[in-house]
Amino acid sequence: MRIARFVVDSDPLYGVVEGEPGGEEITVIHGDPFFNGVERTSVRHKLEDVRLLAPIIPRSKVIGVGRNFVEHAKELGNEVPAQPLLFLKPNTAVVGPNDPVVLPEFSEEVSFEAELCVVIGRICKDVPEDRVHDVIFGYTCGNDLTARDVQKTDLQWTRAKGFDTSAPLGPWIETDLDTEDLQIQGRLNGEVRQDGSTSQMIRGVRELVSIVSQAFTLLPGDVIMTGTPAGVGLVKEGDRFEVEIEGIGRLSNPIVRR
C-alpha cells in the first residue's frame, strides 16, 4: 500500500495511491494513518491534480546512518566503522517531492546521497531484530544531502547534514516491501551517478532498526536513513537530483541557492 501526504487546495491530507503509472488516483483517508489506521473515504483525486508533500514530517527526529556501504566509505577515504555511525537531522531538514533544496551559504561543497528510509509506526525501545517488522510503518526514498567542506572542518555532522532542506523524502510511504535486495539509483540531471542495492548494506534494515532503538526511543513518524551506495557527488544551483528505489518510486528535487 502506498500512503501519500498531499494538498489539493487547503490543509494537508493523507491518501492511498492506487493504479498504474499515468492513471494513478489517490483516495483520501480519515485523519492520520499513524494513529487512526487506514480508513478510506469516498473522495478521490487524480494523482496529477494534487501536490505531493513529504509523506511524513517526523514528530521528533530523522536518524542517519553513516558509511553503511563499503564502497561508499572507500570512495571518501574512510574506514568502515566497527559500530554503526549514527547522526541526527532535525525535522526542519525535511522537504517533499519537487520542493527546492536550498544550498546553505556556509558551504560550497554539498553532495547528494540516495537512500532507503525506514518510517517507524509505533513507539518503541530496545527492539529485538525478530520484532522489528512490528514497529515499521513503511519505507520511502530519501536524499541525505551533506555539506562536505563543513563536515570536515566542524569535525561533527550536525551543521553539515542538518541544514534546512537537507532531507528530501518521498514520494510516498510503501507499507509492504521486502528490503533485502532493492535497487537504489541516484540521478543527477538525468544521468545515473549511483546504482546500488540494499543487499550491499553492511547492516540491513532489521539490524539497523534494532541498534538505533537501543540508543533512542523511536516515535511514530520517526525516519531512519539507512546509508547510501557509492557514487556520491556534488550538486550546484540549477541541478536536479532524483532518487529512485525499486518497489517505492522516484523522488526528485531541484537545487537552488538564495
mmCIF file of C-alpha atoms in Angstrom:
data_model
loop_
_atom_site.group_PDB
_atom_site.id
_atom_site.type_symbol
_atom_site.label_atom_id
_atom_site.label_comp_id
_atom_site.label_asym_id
_atom_site.label_seq_id
_atom_site.Cartn_x
_atom_site.Cartn_y
_atom_site.Cartn_z
ATOM 1 C CA MET A 1 0.000 0.000 0.000
ATOM 2 C CA ARG A 2 1.275 3.477 -0.920
ATOM 3 C CA ILE A 3 0.424 6.157 1.644
ATOM 4 C CA ALA A 4 0.912 9.745 0.464
ATOM 5 C CA ARG A 5 0.540 13.138 2.087
ATOM 6 C CA PHE A 6 -0.750 15.841 -0.230
ATOM 7 C CA VAL A 7 -2.681 19.056 -0.711
ATOM 8 C CA VAL A 8 -5.436 19.909 -3.161
ATOM 9 C CA ASP A 9 -6.395 23.432 -2.152
ATOM 10 C CA SER A 10 -6.092 23.774 1.624
ATOM 11 C CA ASP A 11 -4.814 21.653 4.510
ATOM 12 C CA PRO A 12 -2.605 18.593 4.014
ATOM 13 C CA LEU A 13 -4.378 15.247 3.714
ATOM 14 C CA TYR A 14 -3.311 11.615 3.684
ATOM 15 C CA GLY A 15 -4.391 9.227 0.981
ATOM 16 C CA VAL A 16 -3.847 5.824 -0.619
ATOM 17 C CA VAL A 17 -2.261 5.895 -4.090
ATOM 18 C CA GLU A 18 -3.568 3.217 -6.446
ATOM 19 C CA GLY A 19 -3.380 2.407 -10.131
ATOM 20 C CA GLU A 20 -0.711 2.159 -12.783
ATOM 21 C CA PRO A 21 1.698 4.983 -13.729
ATOM 22 C CA GLY A 22 -0.105 7.584 -15.813
ATOM 23 C CA GLY A 23 -3.521 6.682 -14.433
ATOM 24 C CA GLU A 24 -2.947 6.749 -10.696
ATOM 25 C CA GLU A 25 -5.574 8.047 -8.296
ATOM 26 C CA ILE A 26 -5.400 8.948 -4.634
ATOM 27 C CA THR A 27 -8.184 8.134 -2.197
ATOM 28 C CA VAL A 28 -8.417 10.386 0.848
ATOM 29 C CA ILE A 29 -8.261 8.607 4.203
ATOM 30 C CA HIS A 30 -9.640 9.742 7.549
ATOM 31 C CA GLY A 31 -7.152 11.539 9.762
ATOM 32 C CA ASP A 32 -3.586 10.476 10.432
ATOM 33 C CA PRO A 33 -2.780 6.857 9.471
ATOM 34 C CA PHE A 34 -0.088 6.667 12.151
ATOM 35 C CA PHE A 35 -2.760 6.922 14.821
ATOM 36 C CA ASN A 36 -6.111 6.228 13.132
ATOM 37 C CA GLY A 37 -5.192 3.415 10.759
ATOM 38 C CA VAL A 38 -6.099 3.481 7.075
ATOM 39 C CA GLU A 39 -9.811 4.177 6.660
ATOM 40 C CA ARG A 40 -10.703 5.214 3.125
ATOM 41 C CA THR A 41 -13.255 7.924 2.382
ATOM 42 C CA SER A 42 -15.244 8.223 -0.843
ATOM 43 C CA VAL A 43 -13.161 11.212 -2.008
ATOM 44 C CA ARG A 44 -10.779 10.508 -4.873
ATOM 45 C CA HIS A 45 -8.435 12.660 -6.952
ATOM 46 C CA LYS A 46 -6.259 12.040 -9.952
ATOM 47 C CA LEU A 47 -2.678 11.976 -8.742
ATOM 48 C CA GLU A 48 -1.727 14.581 -11.343
ATOM 49 C CA ASP A 49 -4.246 17.012 -9.795
ATOM 50 C CA VAL A 50 -2.689 17.069 -6.315
ATOM 51 C CA ARG A 51 0.625 18.306 -4.941
ATOM 52 C CA LEU A 52 2.563 15.658 -3.076
ATOM 53 C CA LEU A 53 4.215 16.681 0.182
ATOM 54 C CA ALA A 54 6.848 14.937 2.245
ATOM 55 C CA PRO A 55 4.990 11.763 3.257
ATOM 56 C CA ILE A 56 5.835 12.428 6.896
ATOM 57 C CA ILE A 57 7.208 15.329 8.908
ATOM 58 C CA PRO A 58 8.805 13.442 11.797
ATOM 59 C CA ARG A 59 7.417 14.486 15.150
ATOM 60 C CA SER A 60 10.811 14.115 16.761
ATOM 61 C CA LYS A 61 13.747 13.095 14.572
ATOM 62 C CA VAL A 62 15.444 11.754 11.479
ATOM 63 C CA ILE A 63 18.281 9.347 12.265
ATOM 64 C CA GLY A 64 21.047 8.901 9.713
ATOM 65 C CA VAL A 65 23.456 6.000 9.359
ATOM 66 C CA GLY A 66 26.883 6.858 8.002
ATOM 67 C CA ARG A 67 29.155 4.603 5.947
ATOM 68 C CA ASN A 68 26.777 1.646 5.725
ATOM 69 C CA PHE A 69 28.030 0.679 2.245
ATOM 70 C CA VAL A 70 31.655 -0.461 1.928
ATOM 71 C CA GLU A 71 32.315 1.180 -1.440
ATOM 72 C CA HIS A 72 30.853 4.499 -0.311
ATOM 73 C CA ALA A 73 33.142 4.528 2.709
ATOM 74 C CA LYS A 74 36.107 3.792 0.449
ATOM 75 C CA GLU A 75 35.289 6.490 -2.109
ATOM 76 C CA LEU A 76 35.550 9.142 0.605
ATOM 77 C CA GLY A 77 38.728 7.636 2.024
ATOM 78 C CA ASN A 78 37.098 6.307 5.187
ATOM 79 C CA GLU A 79 37.254 3.034 7.050
ATOM 80 C CA VAL A 80 34.104 1.023 7.664
ATOM 81 C CA PRO A 81 33.118 1.801 11.283
ATOM 82 C CA ALA A 82 33.162 -1.038 13.784
ATOM 83 C CA GLN A 83 29.871 0.246 15.196
ATOM 84 C CA PRO A 84 27.059 1.976 13.297
ATOM 85 C CA LEU A 85 27.843 5.647 12.782
ATOM 86 C CA LEU A 86 24.616 7.405 13.809
ATOM 87 C CA PHE A 87 23.683 11.076 13.495
ATOM 88 C CA LEU A 88 20.547 13.206 13.720
ATOM 89 C CA LYS A 89 18.848 15.531 11.265
ATOM 90 C CA PRO A 90 16.145 17.877 12.609
ATOM 91 C CA ASN A 91 12.630 17.704 11.218
ATOM 92 C CA THR A 92 13.183 21.178 9.742
ATOM 93 C CA ALA A 93 15.533 19.483 7.253
ATOM 94 C CA VAL A 94 12.623 17.580 5.683
ATOM 95 C CA VAL A 95 11.090 18.644 2.364
ATOM 96 C CA GLY A 96 8.949 16.772 -0.131
ATOM 97 C CA PRO A 97 8.859 15.851 -3.817
ATOM 98 C CA ASN A 98 9.788 18.719 -6.155
ATOM 99 C CA ASP A 99 10.479 21.072 -3.233
ATOM 100 C CA PRO A 100 13.709 23.028 -3.745
ATOM 101 C CA VAL A 101 16.867 22.039 -1.915
ATOM 102 C CA VAL A 102 18.396 25.339 -0.829
ATOM 103 C CA LEU A 103 22.179 25.273 -0.746
ATOM 104 C CA PRO A 104 23.413 26.831 2.517
ATOM 105 C CA GLU A 105 25.501 29.995 2.348
ATOM 106 C CA PHE A 106 28.170 28.444 4.550
ATOM 107 C CA SER A 107 29.042 25.620 2.125
ATOM 108 C CA GLU A 108 30.489 25.329 -1.385
ATOM 109 C CA GLU A 109 30.547 21.514 -1.476
ATOM 110 C CA VAL A 110 27.110 19.959 -0.997
ATOM 111 C CA SER A 111 26.750 16.358 -2.150
ATOM 112 C CA PHE A 112 23.828 14.026 -2.801
ATOM 113 C CA GLU A 113 23.201 10.638 -1.136
ATOM 114 C CA ALA A 114 20.334 8.434 -2.373
ATOM 115 C CA GLU A 115 18.960 6.319 0.474
ATOM 116 C CA LEU A 116 16.254 3.879 1.507
ATOM 117 C CA CYS A 117 14.407 5.319 4.514
ATOM 118 C CA VAL A 118 12.504 3.415 7.179
ATOM 119 C CA VAL A 119 9.419 5.053 8.697
ATOM 120 C CA ILE A 120 8.592 3.985 12.250
ATOM 121 C CA GLY A 121 4.949 3.240 13.039
ATOM 122 C CA ARG A 122 4.801 2.889 16.829
ATOM 123 C CA ILE A 123 6.653 3.988 19.938
ATOM 124 C CA CYS A 124 9.401 1.500 20.701
ATOM 125 C CA LYS A 125 12.670 0.986 22.544
ATOM 126 C CA ASP A 126 15.254 -1.830 22.537
ATOM 127 C CA VAL A 127 13.556 -3.722 19.732
ATOM 128 C CA PRO A 128 14.965 -7.226 19.080
ATOM 129 C CA GLU A 129 15.658 -7.982 15.433
ATOM 130 C CA ASP A 130 12.900 -10.573 15.228
ATOM 131 C CA ARG A 131 10.335 -7.933 16.294
ATOM 132 C CA VAL A 132 11.477 -5.097 14.028
ATOM 133 C CA HIS A 133 8.723 -5.781 11.485
ATOM 134 C CA ASP A 134 6.153 -4.954 14.173
ATOM 135 C CA VAL A 135 7.384 -1.363 14.576
ATOM 136 C CA ILE A 136 7.868 -0.379 10.916
ATOM 137 C CA PHE A 137 5.091 1.572 9.194
ATOM 138 C CA GLY A 138 6.778 1.527 5.797
ATOM 139 C CA TYR A 139 9.546 2.803 3.556
ATOM 140 C CA THR A 140 10.271 5.838 1.415
ATOM 141 C CA CYS A 141 13.043 7.402 -0.683
ATOM 142 C CA GLY A 142 15.386 9.960 0.795
ATOM 143 C CA ASN A 143 18.341 12.168 -0.065
ATOM 144 C CA ASP A 144 20.842 12.748 2.749
ATOM 145 C CA LEU A 145 22.394 15.962 1.434
ATOM 146 C CA THR A 146 25.731 16.734 3.063
ATOM 147 C CA ALA A 147 27.925 19.837 3.195
ATOM 148 C CA ARG A 148 31.251 18.023 2.750
ATOM 149 C CA ASP A 149 33.503 21.021 3.439
ATOM 150 C CA VAL A 150 31.676 21.791 6.678
ATOM 151 C CA GLN A 151 31.679 18.124 7.652
ATOM 152 C CA LYS A 152 35.480 18.200 7.502
ATOM 153 C CA THR A 153 36.033 21.484 9.332
ATOM 154 C CA ASP A 154 33.384 21.067 12.045
ATOM 155 C CA LEU A 155 34.592 17.539 12.907
ATOM 156 C CA GLN A 156 30.978 16.602 13.691
ATOM 157 C CA TRP A 157 27.988 16.388 11.426
ATOM 158 C CA THR A 158 25.140 18.462 12.824
ATOM 159 C CA ARG A 159 25.525 21.514 10.600
ATOM 160 C CA ALA A 160 26.810 19.564 7.606
ATOM 161 C CA LYS A 161 23.843 17.178 7.477
ATOM 162 C CA GLY A 162 21.118 19.045 9.343
ATOM 163 C CA PHE A 163 20.716 22.289 7.412
ATOM 164 C CA ASP A 164 17.256 23.273 6.195
ATOM 165 C CA THR A 165 16.047 21.216 3.173
ATOM 166 C CA SER A 166 18.855 18.646 3.580
ATOM 167 C CA ALA A 167 16.440 15.694 3.917
ATOM 168 C CA PRO A 168 14.042 15.358 0.963
ATOM 169 C CA LEU A 169 11.615 12.449 1.471
ATOM 170 C CA GLY A 170 9.001 10.913 -0.828
ATOM 171 C CA PRO A 171 7.112 10.432 -2.983
ATOM 172 C CA TRP A 172 5.043 8.314 -0.561
ATOM 173 C CA ILE A 173 5.377 5.546 2.006
ATOM 174 C CA GLU A 174 5.244 1.978 0.735
ATOM 175 C CA THR A 175 3.946 -0.191 3.587
ATOM 176 C CA ASP A 176 4.640 -3.629 2.084
ATOM 177 C CA LEU A 177 8.197 -4.130 0.858
ATOM 178 C CA ASP A 178 10.944 -6.746 1.005
ATOM 179 C CA THR A 179 14.104 -4.722 1.601
ATOM 180 C CA GLU A 180 16.692 -7.486 1.161
ATOM 181 C CA ASP A 181 17.687 -6.680 -2.445
ATOM 182 C CA LEU A 182 16.255 -3.417 -3.788
ATOM 183 C CA GLN A 183 17.927 -1.344 -6.470
ATOM 184 C CA ILE A 184 18.815 2.197 -5.353
ATOM 185 C CA GLN A 185 19.639 4.758 -8.026
ATOM 186 C CA GLY A 186 20.635 8.402 -7.812
ATOM 187 C CA ARG A 187 20.443 10.546 -10.969
ATOM 188 C CA LEU A 188 21.945 13.989 -11.395
ATOM 189 C CA ASN A 189 20.262 15.896 -14.234
ATOM 190 C CA GLY A 190 19.056 12.574 -15.645
ATOM 191 C CA GLU A 191 22.474 10.868 -15.527
ATOM 192 C CA VAL A 192 22.847 7.830 -13.265
ATOM 193 C CA ARG A 193 25.507 8.535 -10.636
ATOM 194 C CA GLN A 194 24.596 5.960 -8.012
ATOM 195 C CA ASP A 195 23.449 2.428 -8.784
ATOM 196 C CA GLY A 196 23.485 0.043 -5.854
ATOM 197 C CA SER A 197 21.382 -2.410 -3.912
ATOM 198 C CA THR A 198 20.214 -2.796 -0.350
ATOM 199 C CA SER A 199 21.926 -6.199 -0.456
ATOM 200 C CA GLN A 200 25.225 -4.259 -0.289
ATOM 201 C CA MET A 201 24.417 -2.755 3.094
ATOM 202 C CA ILE A 202 26.850 -3.623 5.850
ATOM 203 C CA ARG A 203 23.905 -3.734 8.242
ATOM 204 C CA GLY A 204 20.438 -4.412 6.896
ATOM 205 C CA VAL A 205 17.153 -2.843 7.897
ATOM 206 C CA ARG A 206 16.329 -5.201 10.763
ATOM 207 C CA GLU A 207 19.739 -4.850 12.375
ATOM 208 C CA LEU A 208 19.779 -1.078 11.956
ATOM 209 C CA VAL A 209 16.343 -0.506 13.461
ATOM 210 C CA SER A 210 17.251 -2.711 16.414
ATOM 211 C CA ILE A 211 20.541 -0.873 17.004
ATOM 212 C CA VAL A 212 19.020 2.584 16.610
ATOM 213 C CA SER A 213 16.268 1.693 19.088
ATOM 214 C CA GLN A 214 18.924 0.863 21.679
ATOM 215 C CA ALA A 215 20.126 4.470 21.555
ATOM 216 C CA PHE A 216 16.841 6.318 21.035
ATOM 217 C CA THR A 217 13.216 5.807 21.896
ATOM 218 C CA LEU A 218 11.575 5.777 18.477
ATOM 219 C CA LEU A 219 8.245 7.511 17.965
ATOM 220 C CA PRO A 220 5.589 7.140 15.251
ATOM 221 C CA GLY A 221 6.789 9.010 12.173
ATOM 222 C CA ASP A 222 10.485 8.907 13.042
ATOM 223 C CA VAL A 223 12.639 8.193 9.992
ATOM 224 C CA ILE A 224 15.846 6.160 9.723
ATOM 225 C CA MET A 225 18.009 6.860 6.651
ATOM 226 C CA THR A 226 19.914 3.626 6.080
ATOM 227 C CA GLY A 227 23.019 4.760 4.169
ATOM 228 C CA THR A 228 23.987 5.369 0.566
ATOM 229 C CA PRO A 229 25.743 3.348 -2.147
ATOM 230 C CA ALA A 230 28.895 4.544 -3.887
ATOM 231 C CA GLY A 231 28.845 7.286 -6.497
ATOM 232 C CA VAL A 232 28.109 10.385 -4.440
ATOM 233 C CA GLY A 233 28.990 13.745 -5.956
ATOM 234 C CA LEU A 234 28.390 17.468 -5.668
ATOM 235 C CA VAL A 235 25.318 19.427 -6.679
ATOM 236 C CA LYS A 236 25.142 23.051 -7.774
ATOM 237 C CA GLU A 237 22.482 25.664 -8.367
ATOM 238 C CA GLY A 238 20.265 24.689 -11.291
ATOM 239 C CA ASP A 239 20.747 20.939 -10.905
ATOM 240 C CA ARG A 240 18.012 18.389 -10.282
ATOM 241 C CA PHE A 241 18.637 15.208 -8.323
ATOM 242 C CA GLU A 242 16.425 12.115 -8.387
ATOM 243 C CA VAL A 243 16.336 9.134 -6.069
ATOM 244 C CA GLU A 244 14.624 6.013 -7.385
ATOM 245 C CA ILE A 245 14.183 2.879 -5.292
ATOM 246 C CA GLU A 246 12.751 -0.346 -6.621
ATOM 247 C CA GLY A 247 9.297 -1.031 -5.229
ATOM 248 C CA ILE A 248 8.772 2.526 -3.976
ATOM 249 C CA GLY A 249 9.111 5.138 -6.696
ATOM 250 C CA ARG A 250 11.016 8.296 -7.567
ATOM 251 C CA LEU A 251 11.850 11.399 -5.526
ATOM 252 C CA SER A 252 13.007 14.451 -7.487
ATOM 253 C CA ASN A 253 14.184 17.859 -6.239
ATOM 254 C CA PRO A 254 15.657 20.966 -7.865
ATOM 255 C CA ILE A 255 18.763 22.558 -6.370
ATOM 256 C CA VAL A 256 18.717 26.326 -5.737
ATOM 257 C CA ARG A 257 20.795 28.950 -3.963
ATOM 258 C CA ARG A 258 19.260 32.032 -2.362
#
